[in-house]
PDB file of C-alpha atoms in Angstrom:
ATOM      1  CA  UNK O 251       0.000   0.000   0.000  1.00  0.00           C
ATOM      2  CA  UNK O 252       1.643   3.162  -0.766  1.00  0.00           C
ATOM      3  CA  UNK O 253       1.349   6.598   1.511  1.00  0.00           C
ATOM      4  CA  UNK O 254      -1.662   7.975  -0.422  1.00  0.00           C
ATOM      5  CA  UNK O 255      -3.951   5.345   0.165  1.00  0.00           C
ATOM      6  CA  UNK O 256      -3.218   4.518   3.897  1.00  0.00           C
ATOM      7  CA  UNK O 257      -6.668   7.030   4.851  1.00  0.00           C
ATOM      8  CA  UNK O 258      -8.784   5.684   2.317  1.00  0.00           C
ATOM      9  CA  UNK O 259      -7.510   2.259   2.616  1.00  0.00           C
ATOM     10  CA  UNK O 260      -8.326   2.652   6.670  1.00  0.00           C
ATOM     11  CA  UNK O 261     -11.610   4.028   5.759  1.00  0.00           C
ATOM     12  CA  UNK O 262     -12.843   1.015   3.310  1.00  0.00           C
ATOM     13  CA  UNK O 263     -12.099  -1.138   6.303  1.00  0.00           C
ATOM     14  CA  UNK O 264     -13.682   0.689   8.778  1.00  0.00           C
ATOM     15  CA  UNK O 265     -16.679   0.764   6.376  1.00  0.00           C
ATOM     16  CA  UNK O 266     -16.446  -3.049   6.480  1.00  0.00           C
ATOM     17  CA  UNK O 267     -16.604  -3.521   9.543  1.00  0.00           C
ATOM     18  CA  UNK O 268     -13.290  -3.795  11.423  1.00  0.00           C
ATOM     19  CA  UNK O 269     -11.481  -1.817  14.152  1.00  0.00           C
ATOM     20  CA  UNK O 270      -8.562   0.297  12.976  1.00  0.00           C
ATOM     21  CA  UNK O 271      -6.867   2.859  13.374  1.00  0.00           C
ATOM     22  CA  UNK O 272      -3.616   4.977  11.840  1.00  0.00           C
ATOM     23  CA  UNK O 273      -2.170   8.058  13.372  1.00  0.00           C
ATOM     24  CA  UNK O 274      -3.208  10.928  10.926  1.00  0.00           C
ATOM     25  CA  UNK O 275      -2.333  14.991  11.365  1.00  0.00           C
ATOM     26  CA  UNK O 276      -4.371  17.864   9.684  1.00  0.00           C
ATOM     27  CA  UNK O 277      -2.503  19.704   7.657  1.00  0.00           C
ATOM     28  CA  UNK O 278      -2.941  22.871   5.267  1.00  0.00           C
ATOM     29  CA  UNK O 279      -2.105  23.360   2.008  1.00  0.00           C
ATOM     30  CA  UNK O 280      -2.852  26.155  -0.712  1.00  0.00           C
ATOM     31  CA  UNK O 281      -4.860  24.989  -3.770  1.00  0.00           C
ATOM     32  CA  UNK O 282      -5.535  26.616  -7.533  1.00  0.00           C
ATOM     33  CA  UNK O 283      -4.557  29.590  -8.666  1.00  0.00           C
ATOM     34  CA  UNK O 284      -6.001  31.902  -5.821  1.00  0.00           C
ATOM     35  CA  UNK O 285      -3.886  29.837  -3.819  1.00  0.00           C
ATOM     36  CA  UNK O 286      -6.867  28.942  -1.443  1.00  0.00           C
ATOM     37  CA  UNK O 287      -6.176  27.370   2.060  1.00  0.00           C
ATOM     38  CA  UNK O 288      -7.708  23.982   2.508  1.00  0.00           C
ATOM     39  CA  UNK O 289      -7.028  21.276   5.581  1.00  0.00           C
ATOM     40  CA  UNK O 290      -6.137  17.736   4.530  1.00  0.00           C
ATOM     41  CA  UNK O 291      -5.968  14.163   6.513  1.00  0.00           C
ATOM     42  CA  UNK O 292      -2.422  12.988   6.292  1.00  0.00           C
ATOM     43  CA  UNK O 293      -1.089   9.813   8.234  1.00  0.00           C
ATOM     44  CA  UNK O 294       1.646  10.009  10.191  1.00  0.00           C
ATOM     45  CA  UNK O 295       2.654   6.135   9.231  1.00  0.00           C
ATOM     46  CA  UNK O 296       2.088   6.439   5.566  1.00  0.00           C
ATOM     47  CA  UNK O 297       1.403   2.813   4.263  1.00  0.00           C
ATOM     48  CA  UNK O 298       0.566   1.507   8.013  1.00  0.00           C
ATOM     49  CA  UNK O 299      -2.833   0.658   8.974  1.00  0.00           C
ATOM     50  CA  UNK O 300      -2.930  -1.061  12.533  1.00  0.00           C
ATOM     51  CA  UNK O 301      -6.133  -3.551  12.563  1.00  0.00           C
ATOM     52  CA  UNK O 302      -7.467  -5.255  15.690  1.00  0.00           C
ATOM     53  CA  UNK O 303      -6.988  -8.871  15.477  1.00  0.00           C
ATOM     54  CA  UNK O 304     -10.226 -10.439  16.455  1.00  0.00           C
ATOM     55  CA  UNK O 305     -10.654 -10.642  12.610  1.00  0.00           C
ATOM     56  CA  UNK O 306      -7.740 -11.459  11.439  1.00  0.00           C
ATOM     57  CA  UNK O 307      -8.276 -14.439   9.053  1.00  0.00           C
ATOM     58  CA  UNK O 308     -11.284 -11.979   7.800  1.00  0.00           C
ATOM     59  CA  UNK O 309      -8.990  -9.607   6.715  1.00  0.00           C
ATOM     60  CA  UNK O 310      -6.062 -11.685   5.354  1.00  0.00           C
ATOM     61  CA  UNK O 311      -8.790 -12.928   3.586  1.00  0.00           C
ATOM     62  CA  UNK O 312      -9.965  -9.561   1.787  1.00  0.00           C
ATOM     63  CA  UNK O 313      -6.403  -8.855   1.201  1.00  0.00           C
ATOM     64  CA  UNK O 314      -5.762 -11.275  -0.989  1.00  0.00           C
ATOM     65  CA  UNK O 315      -9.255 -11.739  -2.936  1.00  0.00           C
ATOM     66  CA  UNK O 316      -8.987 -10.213  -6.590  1.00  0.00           C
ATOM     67  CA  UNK O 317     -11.457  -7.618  -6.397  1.00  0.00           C
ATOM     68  CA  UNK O 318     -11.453  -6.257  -3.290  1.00  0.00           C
ATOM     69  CA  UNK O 319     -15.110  -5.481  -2.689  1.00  0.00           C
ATOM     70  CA  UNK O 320     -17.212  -5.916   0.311  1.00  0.00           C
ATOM     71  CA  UNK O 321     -21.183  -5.663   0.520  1.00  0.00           C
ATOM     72  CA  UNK O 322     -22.936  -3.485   3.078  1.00  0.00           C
ATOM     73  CA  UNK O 323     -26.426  -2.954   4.253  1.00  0.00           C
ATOM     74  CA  UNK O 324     -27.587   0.155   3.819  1.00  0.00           C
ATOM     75  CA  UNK O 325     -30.596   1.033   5.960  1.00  0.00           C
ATOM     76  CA  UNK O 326     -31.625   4.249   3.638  1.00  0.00           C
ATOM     77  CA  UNK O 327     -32.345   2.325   0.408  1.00  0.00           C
ATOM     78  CA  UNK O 328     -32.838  -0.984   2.626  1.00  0.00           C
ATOM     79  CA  UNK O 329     -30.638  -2.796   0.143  1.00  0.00           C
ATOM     80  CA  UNK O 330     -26.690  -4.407  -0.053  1.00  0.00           C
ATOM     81  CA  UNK O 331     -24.759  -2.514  -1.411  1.00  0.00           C
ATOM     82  CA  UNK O 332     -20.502  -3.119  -3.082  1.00  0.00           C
ATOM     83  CA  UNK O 333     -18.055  -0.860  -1.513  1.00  0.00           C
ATOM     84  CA  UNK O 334     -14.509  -0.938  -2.706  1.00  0.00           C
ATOM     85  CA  UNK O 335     -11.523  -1.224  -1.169  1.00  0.00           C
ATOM     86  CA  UNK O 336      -7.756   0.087  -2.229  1.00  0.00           C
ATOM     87  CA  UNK O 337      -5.031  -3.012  -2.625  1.00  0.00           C
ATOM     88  CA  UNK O 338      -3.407  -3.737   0.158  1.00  0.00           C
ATOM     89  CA  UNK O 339      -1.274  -6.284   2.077  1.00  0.00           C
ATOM     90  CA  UNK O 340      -1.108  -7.719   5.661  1.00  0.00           C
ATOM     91  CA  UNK O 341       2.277  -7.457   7.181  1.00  0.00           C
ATOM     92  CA  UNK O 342       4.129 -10.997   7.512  1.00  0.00           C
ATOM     93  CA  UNK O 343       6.985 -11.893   9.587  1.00  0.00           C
ATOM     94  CA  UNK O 344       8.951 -15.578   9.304  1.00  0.00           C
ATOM     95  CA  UNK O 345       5.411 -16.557   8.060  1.00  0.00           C
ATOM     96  CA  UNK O 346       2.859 -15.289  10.992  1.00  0.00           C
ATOM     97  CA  UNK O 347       1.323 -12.041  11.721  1.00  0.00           C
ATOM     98  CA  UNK O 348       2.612 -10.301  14.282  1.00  0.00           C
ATOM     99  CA  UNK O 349       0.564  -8.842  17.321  1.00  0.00           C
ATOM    100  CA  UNK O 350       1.118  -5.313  18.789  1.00  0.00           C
ATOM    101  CA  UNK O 351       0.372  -5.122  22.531  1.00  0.00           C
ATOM    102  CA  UNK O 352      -1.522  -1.889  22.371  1.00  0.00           C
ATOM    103  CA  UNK O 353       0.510  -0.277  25.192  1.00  0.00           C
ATOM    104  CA  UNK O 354       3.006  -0.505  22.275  1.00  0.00           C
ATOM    105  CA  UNK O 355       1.004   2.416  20.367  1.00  0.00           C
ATOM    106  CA  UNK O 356       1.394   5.048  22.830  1.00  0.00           C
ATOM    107  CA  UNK O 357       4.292   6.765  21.553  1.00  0.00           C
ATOM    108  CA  UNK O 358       1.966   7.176  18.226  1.00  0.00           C
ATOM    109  CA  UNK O 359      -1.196   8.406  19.774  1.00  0.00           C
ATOM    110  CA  UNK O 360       0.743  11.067  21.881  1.00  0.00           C
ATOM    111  CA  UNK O 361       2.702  11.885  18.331  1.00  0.00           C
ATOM    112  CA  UNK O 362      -0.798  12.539  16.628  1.00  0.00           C
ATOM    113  CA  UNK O 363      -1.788  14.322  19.597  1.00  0.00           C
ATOM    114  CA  UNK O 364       1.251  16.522  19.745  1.00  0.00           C
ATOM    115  CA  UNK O 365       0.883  16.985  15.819  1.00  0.00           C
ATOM    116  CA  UNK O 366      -2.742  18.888  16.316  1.00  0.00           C
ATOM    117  CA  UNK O 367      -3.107  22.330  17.167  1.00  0.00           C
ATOM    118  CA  UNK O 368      -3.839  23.152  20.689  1.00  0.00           C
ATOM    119  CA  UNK O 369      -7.249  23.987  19.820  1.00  0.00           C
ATOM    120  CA  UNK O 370      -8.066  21.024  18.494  1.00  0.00           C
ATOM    121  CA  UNK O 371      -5.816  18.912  20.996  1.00  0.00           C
ATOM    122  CA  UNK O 372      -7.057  16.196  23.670  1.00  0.00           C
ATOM    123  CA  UNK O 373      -9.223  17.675  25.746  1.00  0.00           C
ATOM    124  CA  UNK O 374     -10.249  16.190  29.139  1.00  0.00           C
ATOM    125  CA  UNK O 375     -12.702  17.012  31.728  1.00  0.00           C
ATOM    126  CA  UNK O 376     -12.418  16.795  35.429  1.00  0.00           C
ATOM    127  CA  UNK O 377     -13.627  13.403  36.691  1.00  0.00           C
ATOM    128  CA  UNK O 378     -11.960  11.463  33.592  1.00  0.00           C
ATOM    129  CA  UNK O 379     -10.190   9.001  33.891  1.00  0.00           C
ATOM    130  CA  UNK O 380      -6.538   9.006  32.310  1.00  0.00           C
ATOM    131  CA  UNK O 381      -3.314   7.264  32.042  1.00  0.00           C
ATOM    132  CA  UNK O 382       0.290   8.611  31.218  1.00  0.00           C
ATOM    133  CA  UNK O 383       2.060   6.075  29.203  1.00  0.00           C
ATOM    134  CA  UNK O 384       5.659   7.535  29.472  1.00  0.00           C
ATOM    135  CA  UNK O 385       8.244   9.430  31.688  1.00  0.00           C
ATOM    136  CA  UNK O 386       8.155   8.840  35.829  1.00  0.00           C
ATOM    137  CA  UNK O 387       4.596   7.834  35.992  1.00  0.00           C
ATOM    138  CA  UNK O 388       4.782   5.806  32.823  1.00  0.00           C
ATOM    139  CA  UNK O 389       1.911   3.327  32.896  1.00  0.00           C
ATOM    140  CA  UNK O 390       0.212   5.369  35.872  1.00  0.00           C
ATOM    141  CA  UNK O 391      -3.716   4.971  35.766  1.00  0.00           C
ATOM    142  CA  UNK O 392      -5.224   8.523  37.323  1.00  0.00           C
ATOM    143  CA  UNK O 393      -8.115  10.531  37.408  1.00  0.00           C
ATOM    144  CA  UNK O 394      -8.552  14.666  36.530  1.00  0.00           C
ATOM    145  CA  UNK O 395      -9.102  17.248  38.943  1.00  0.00           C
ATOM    146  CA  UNK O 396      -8.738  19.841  37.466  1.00  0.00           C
ATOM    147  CA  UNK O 397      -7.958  21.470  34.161  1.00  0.00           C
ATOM    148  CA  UNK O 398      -5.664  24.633  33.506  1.00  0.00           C
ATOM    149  CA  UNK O 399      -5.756  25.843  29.998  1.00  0.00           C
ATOM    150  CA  UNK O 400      -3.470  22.887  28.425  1.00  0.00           C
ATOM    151  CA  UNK O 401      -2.523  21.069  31.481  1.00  0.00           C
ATOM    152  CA  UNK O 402      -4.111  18.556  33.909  1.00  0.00           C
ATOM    153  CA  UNK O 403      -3.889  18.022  37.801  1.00  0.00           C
ATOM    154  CA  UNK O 404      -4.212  14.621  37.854  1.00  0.00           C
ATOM    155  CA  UNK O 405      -4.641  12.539  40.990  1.00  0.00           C
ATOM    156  CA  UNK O 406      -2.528   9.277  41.367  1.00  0.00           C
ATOM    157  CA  UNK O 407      -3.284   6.710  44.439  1.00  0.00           C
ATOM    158  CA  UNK O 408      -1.663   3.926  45.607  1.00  0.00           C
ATOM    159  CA  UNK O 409       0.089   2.216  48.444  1.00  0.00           C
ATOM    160  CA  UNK O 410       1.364   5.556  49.596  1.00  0.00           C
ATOM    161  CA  UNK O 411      -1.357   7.616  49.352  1.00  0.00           C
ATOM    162  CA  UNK O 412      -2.904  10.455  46.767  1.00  0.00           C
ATOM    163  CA  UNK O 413      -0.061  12.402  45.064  1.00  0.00           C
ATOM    164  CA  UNK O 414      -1.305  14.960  42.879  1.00  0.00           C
ATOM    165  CA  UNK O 415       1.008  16.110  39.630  1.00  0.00           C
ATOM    166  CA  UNK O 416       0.373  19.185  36.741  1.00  0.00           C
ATOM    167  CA  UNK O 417       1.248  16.837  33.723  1.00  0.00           C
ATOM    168  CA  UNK O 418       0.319  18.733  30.058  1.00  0.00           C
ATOM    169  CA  UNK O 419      -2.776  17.499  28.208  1.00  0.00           C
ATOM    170  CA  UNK O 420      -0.913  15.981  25.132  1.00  0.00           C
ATOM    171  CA  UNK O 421       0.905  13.496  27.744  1.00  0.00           C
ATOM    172  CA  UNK O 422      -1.901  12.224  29.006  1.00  0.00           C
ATOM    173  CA  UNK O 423      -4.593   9.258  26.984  1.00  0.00           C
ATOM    174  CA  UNK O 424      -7.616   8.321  28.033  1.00  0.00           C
ATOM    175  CA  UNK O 425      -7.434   4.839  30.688  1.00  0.00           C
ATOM    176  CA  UNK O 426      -9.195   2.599  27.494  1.00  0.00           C
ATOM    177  CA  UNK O 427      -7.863   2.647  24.084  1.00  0.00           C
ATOM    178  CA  UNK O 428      -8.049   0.897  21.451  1.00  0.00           C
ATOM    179  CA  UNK O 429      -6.064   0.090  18.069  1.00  0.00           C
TER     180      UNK O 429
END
């Protein structure tokens, strides 16, 4: 699968029916002659796709079929309908499919997160309940206070009691993702 058709590839299986997920970034470009701004999906993995794999012969499946087509219900004309899907490939090594712990994919969730624009960043409320997947409290499960323009005060417990920490908002994910 090359770079351009990581989003649409991701969206065809979505549209099927499966859970996945690639890190994408807005970005803007100029268009035409009036040079007109316009915002554009653009993955941070070009050519990566991560998939969960509760369907995984399903999908090896779809990758390799000649026309990769899929049919779909849809409840407005009450019909099935074929939905296509870009070529692409699952990723083999010494001849099995390799499983990502999702822990694994923090790094890339907190890059996408960095890559949007504070405005649009992650945004949590007080009473949510977080986790911060790197530096000293790595792995830490914790719930919001409080929120102060783009940080968090964050309250840890544990064997030693309630510690509470100011940790920035693009640190932190929410305590259940998923690929």
């Amino acid at each position: 699968m090359s770079g351009i058709s990581t989003i649409p590839v991701a969206t065809a299986l979505t549209d099927a029916g499966f859970t996945v997920w690639t890190p994408t970034v807005t970005e803007e470009c100029r268009v035409g002659k009036a040079r007109e701004r316009r915002e554009r999906s653009v993955s941070l993995t070009p050519g990566i796709v991560f998939a969960k794999d509760d369907r995984l012969h399903d999908l090896a499946v779809m990758a390799r079929s000649p026309a990769l087509t899929f049919q779909r219900w849809n409840p407005e004309t009450k019909r099935m309908e074929r939905k296509g899907c870009p070529p692409f490939a699952v990723f083999r090594y010494q001849g099995q499919f390799p499983r990502i712990n999702d822990r694994h994919l923090d790094p890339l969730r907190q890059a996408e997160q960095r890559a949007q624009p504070r405005d649009r960043g992650p945004h949590f409320n007080a009473g949510d309940e977080v986790r911060i997947p790197s530096a000293a409290f790595g792995g830490l499960s914790c719930v919001v206070d409080e929120v102060q323009s783009r940080f968090a005060v964050v309250r840890l417990s544990g064997s030693m009691g309630e510690m509470r920490i100011r940790v920035e908002m693009c640190d932190l994910l929410p305590a259940k993702t998923a690929a």
